[in-house]
PDB file of C-alpha atoms in Angstrom:
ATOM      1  CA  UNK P 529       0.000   0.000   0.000  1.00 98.00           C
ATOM      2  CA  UNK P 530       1.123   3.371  -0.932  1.00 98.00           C
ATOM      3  CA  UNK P 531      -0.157   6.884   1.044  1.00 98.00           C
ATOM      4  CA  UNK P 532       0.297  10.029   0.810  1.00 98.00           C
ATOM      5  CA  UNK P 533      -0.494  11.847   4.198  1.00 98.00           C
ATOM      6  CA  UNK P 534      -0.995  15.236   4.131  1.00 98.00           C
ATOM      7  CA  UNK P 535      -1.683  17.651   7.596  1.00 98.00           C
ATOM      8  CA  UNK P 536      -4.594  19.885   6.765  1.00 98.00           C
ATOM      9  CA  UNK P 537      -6.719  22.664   8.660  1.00 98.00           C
ATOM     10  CA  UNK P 538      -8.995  20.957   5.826  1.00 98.00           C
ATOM     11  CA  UNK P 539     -10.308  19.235   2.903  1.00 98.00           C
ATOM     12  CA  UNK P 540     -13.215  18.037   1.121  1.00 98.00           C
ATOM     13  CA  UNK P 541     -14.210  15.617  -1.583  1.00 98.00           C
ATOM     14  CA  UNK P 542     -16.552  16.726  -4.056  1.00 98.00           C
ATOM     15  CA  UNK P 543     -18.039  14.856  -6.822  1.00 98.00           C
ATOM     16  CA  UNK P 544     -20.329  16.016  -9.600  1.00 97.00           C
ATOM     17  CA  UNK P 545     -20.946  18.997  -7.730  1.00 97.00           C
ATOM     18  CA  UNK P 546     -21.697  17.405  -4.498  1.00 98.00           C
ATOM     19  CA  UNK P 547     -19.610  17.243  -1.202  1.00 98.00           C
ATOM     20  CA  UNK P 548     -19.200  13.644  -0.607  1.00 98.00           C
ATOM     21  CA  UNK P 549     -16.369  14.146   2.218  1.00 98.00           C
ATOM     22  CA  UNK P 550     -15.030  16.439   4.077  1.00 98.00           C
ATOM     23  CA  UNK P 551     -12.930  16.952   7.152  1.00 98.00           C
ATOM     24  CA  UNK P 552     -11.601  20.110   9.462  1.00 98.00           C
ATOM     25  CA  UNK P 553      -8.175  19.704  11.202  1.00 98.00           C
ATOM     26  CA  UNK P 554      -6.281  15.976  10.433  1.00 98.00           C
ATOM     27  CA  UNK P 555      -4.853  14.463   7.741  1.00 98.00           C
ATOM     28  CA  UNK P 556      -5.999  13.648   4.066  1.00 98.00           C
ATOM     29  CA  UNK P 557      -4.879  10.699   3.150  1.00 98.00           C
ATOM     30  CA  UNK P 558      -4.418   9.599  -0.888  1.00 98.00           C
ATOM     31  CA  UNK P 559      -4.640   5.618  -0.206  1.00 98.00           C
ATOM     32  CA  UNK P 560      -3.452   3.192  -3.253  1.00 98.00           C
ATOM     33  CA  UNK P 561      -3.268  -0.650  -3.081  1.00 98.00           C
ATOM     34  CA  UNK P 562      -0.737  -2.392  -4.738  1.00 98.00           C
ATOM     35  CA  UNK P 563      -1.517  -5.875  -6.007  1.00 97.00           C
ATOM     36  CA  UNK P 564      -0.338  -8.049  -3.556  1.00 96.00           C
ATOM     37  CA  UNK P 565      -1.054  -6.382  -0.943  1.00 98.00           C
ATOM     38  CA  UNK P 566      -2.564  -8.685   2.201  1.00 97.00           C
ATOM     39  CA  UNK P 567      -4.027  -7.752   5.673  1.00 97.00           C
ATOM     40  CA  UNK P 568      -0.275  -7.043   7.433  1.00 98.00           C
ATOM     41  CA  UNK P 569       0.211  -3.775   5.083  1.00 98.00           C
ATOM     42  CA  UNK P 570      -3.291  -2.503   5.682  1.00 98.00           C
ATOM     43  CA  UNK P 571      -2.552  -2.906   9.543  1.00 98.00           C
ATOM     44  CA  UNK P 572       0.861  -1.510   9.294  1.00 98.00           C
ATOM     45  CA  UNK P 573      -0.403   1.700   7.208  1.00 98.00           C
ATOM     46  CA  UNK P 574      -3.739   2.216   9.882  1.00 98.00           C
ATOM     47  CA  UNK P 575      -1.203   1.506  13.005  1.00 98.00           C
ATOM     48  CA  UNK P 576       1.737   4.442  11.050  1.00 98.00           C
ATOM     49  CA  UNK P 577      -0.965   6.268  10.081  1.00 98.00           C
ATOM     50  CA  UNK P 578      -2.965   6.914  13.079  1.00 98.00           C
ATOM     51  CA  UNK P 579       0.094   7.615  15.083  1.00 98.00           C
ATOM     52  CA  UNK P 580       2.152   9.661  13.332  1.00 98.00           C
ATOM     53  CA  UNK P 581       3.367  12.149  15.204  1.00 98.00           C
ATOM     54  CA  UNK P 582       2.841  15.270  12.911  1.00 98.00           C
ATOM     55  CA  UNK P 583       0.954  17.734  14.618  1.00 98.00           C
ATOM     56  CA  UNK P 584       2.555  20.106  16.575  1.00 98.00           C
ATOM     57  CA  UNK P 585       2.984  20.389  20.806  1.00 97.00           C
ATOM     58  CA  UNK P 586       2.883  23.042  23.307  1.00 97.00           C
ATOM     59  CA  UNK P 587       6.493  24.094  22.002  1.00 97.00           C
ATOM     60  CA  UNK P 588       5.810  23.695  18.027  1.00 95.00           C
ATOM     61  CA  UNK P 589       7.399  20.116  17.685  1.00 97.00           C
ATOM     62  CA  UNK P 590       5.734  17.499  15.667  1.00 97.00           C
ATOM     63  CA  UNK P 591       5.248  15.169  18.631  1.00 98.00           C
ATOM     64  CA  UNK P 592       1.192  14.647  18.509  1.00 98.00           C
ATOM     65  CA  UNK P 593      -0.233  12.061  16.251  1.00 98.00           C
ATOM     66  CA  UNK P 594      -4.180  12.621  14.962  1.00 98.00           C
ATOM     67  CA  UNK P 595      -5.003  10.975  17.931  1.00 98.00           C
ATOM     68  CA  UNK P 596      -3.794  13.377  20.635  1.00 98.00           C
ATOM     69  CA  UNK P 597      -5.013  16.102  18.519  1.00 98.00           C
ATOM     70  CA  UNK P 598      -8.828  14.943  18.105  1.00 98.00           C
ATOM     71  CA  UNK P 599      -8.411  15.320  14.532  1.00 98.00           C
ATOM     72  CA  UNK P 600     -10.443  13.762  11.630  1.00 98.00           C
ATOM     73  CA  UNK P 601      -9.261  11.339   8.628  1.00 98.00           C
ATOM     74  CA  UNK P 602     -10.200  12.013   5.327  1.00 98.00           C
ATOM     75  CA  UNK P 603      -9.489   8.728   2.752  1.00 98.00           C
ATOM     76  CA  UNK P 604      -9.275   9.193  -0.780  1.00 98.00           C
ATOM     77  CA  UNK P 605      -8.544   6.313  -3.318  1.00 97.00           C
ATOM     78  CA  UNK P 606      -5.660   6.645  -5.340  1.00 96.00           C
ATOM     79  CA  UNK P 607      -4.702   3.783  -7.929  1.00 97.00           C
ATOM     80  CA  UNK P 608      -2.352   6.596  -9.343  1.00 97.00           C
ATOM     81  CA  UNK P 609       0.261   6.705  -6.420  1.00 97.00           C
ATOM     82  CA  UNK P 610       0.912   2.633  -8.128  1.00 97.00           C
ATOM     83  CA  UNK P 611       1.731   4.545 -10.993  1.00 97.00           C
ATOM     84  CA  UNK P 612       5.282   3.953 -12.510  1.00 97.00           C
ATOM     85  CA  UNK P 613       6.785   6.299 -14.822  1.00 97.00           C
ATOM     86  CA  UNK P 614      10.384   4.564 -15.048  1.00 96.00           C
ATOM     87  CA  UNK P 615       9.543   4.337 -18.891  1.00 96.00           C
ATOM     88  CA  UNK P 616       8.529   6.425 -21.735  1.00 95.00           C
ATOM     89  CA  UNK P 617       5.435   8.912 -21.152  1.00 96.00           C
ATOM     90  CA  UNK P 618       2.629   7.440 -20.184  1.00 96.00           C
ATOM     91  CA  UNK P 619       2.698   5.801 -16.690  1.00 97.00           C
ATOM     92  CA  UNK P 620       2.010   2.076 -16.116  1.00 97.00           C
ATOM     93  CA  UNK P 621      -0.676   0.916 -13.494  1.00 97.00           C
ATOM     94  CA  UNK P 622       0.051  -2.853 -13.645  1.00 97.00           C
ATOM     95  CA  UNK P 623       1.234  -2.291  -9.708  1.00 97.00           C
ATOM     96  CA  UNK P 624      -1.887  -1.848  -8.858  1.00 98.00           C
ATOM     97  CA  UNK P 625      -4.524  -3.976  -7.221  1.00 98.00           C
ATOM     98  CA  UNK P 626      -7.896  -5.061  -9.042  1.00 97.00           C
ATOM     99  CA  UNK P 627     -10.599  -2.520  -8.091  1.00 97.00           C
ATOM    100  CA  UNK P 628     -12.123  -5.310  -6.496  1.00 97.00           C
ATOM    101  CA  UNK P 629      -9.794  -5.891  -3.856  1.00 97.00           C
ATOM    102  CA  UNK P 630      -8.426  -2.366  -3.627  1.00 98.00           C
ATOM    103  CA  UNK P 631     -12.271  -1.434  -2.875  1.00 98.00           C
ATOM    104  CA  UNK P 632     -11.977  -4.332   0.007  1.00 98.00           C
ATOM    105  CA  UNK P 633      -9.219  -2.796   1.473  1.00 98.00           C
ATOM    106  CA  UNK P 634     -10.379   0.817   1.179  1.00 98.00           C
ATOM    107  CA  UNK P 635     -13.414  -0.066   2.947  1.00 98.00           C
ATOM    108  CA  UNK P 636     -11.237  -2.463   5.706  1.00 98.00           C
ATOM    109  CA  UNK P 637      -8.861   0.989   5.596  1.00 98.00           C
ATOM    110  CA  UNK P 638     -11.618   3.001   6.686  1.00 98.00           C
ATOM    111  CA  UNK P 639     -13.082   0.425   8.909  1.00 98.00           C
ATOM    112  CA  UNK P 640      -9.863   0.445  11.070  1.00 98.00           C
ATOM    113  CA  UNK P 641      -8.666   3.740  11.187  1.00 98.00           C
ATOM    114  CA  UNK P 642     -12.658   4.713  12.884  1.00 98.00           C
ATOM    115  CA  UNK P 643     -12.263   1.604  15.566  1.00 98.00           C
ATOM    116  CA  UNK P 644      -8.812   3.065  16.036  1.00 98.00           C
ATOM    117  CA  UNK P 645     -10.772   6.259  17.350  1.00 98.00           C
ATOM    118  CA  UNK P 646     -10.276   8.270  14.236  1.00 98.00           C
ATOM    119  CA  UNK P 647     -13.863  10.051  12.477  1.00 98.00           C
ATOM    120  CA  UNK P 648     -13.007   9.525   9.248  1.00 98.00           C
ATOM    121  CA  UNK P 649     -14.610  10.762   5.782  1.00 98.00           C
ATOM    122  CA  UNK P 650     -14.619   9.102   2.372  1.00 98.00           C
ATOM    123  CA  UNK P 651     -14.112  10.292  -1.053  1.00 97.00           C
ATOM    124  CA  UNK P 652     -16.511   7.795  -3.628  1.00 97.00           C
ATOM    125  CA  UNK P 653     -13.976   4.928  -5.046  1.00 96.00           C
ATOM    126  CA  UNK P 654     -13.932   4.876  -8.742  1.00 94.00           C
ATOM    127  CA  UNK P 655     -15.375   7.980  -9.326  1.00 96.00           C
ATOM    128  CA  UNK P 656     -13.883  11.312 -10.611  1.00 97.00           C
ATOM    129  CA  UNK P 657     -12.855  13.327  -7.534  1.00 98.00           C
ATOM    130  CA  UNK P 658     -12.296  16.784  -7.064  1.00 98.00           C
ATOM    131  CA  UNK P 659     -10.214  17.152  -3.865  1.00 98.00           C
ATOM    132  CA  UNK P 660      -9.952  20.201  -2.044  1.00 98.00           C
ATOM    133  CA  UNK P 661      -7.687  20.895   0.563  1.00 98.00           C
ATOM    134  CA  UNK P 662      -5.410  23.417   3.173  1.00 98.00           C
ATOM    135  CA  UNK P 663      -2.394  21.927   3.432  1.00 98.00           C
ATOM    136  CA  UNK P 664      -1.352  22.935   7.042  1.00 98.00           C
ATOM    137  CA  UNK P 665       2.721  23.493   7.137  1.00 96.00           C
ATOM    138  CA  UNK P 666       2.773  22.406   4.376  1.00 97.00           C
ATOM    139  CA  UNK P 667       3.276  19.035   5.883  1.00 98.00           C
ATOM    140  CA  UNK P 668       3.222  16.190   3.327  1.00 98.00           C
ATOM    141  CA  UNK P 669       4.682  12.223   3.558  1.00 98.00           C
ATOM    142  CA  UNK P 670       4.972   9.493   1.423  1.00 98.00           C
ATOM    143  CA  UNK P 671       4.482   6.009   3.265  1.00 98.00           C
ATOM    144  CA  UNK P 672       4.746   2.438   1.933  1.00 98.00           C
ATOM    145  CA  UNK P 673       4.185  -0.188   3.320  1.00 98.00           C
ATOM    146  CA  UNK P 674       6.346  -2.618   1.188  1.00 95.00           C
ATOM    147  CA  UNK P 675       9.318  -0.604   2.954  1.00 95.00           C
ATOM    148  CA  UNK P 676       8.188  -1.383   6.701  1.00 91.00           C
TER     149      UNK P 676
END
């Protein structure tokens, strides 16, 4: 699984005019599933994910995860962050899981992340997305869990 966490003051997903998701202070996270991927990465990415310490303390140090902070999740599905663009123009998706089971693991994503404590809001897998967002920092990471 592939992420790309981003701290916001907020973000919402909108599609065909409609707010589908939206969040104030947390983290929107771009989720992609590789093909391949099996119950330990989804733990491993909800467990990094929901702890990351990213948010700032009393003295302005990242030392609070979302957690500490009361904030809110925001999961978007992104088959794109599989993309790889090693060769000639057009990028190749073959890394990336069927939509069935990426849709099974979005959904388990999502599952886990609320039992871990976390509200959490969903973009609409397989649709066209328009993601809006206030990138606070800006703090953005890349996490995968095939390098855990």
């Amino acid at each position: 699984m592939r992420a790309c966490v981003q701290r916001v003051s907020s973000a919402r997903v909108v599609v065909a005019g409609e707010t589908v998701g939206a969040i104030d202070r947390g983290l929107l996270v771009l989720l992609g599933v590789a093909a391949g991927d099996d119950e330990r990465d989804l733990q491993w990415m909800v467990d990094k994910i929901v702890t990351l310490r990213i948010f700032p303390d009393d003295e302005g140090k990242m030392n609070r995860s979302v957690i500490d902070v009361g904030g809110q999740l925001l999961a978007v599905s992104q088959f794109t962050l599989l993309g790889d663009c090693r060769k000639g123009r057009r990028p190749s998706f073959i890394a990336a899981a069927a939509p069935e089971q990426a849709e099974r693991m979005y959904d388990e994503f999502v599952a886990l992340v609320r039992q871990a404590g976390v509200a959490a809001a969903t973009g609409r897998f397989r649709a066209h997305m328009d993601v809006e967002l206030v990138n606070d920092g800006p703090v953005t990471l890349l996490l995968d869990s095939a390098e855990r």
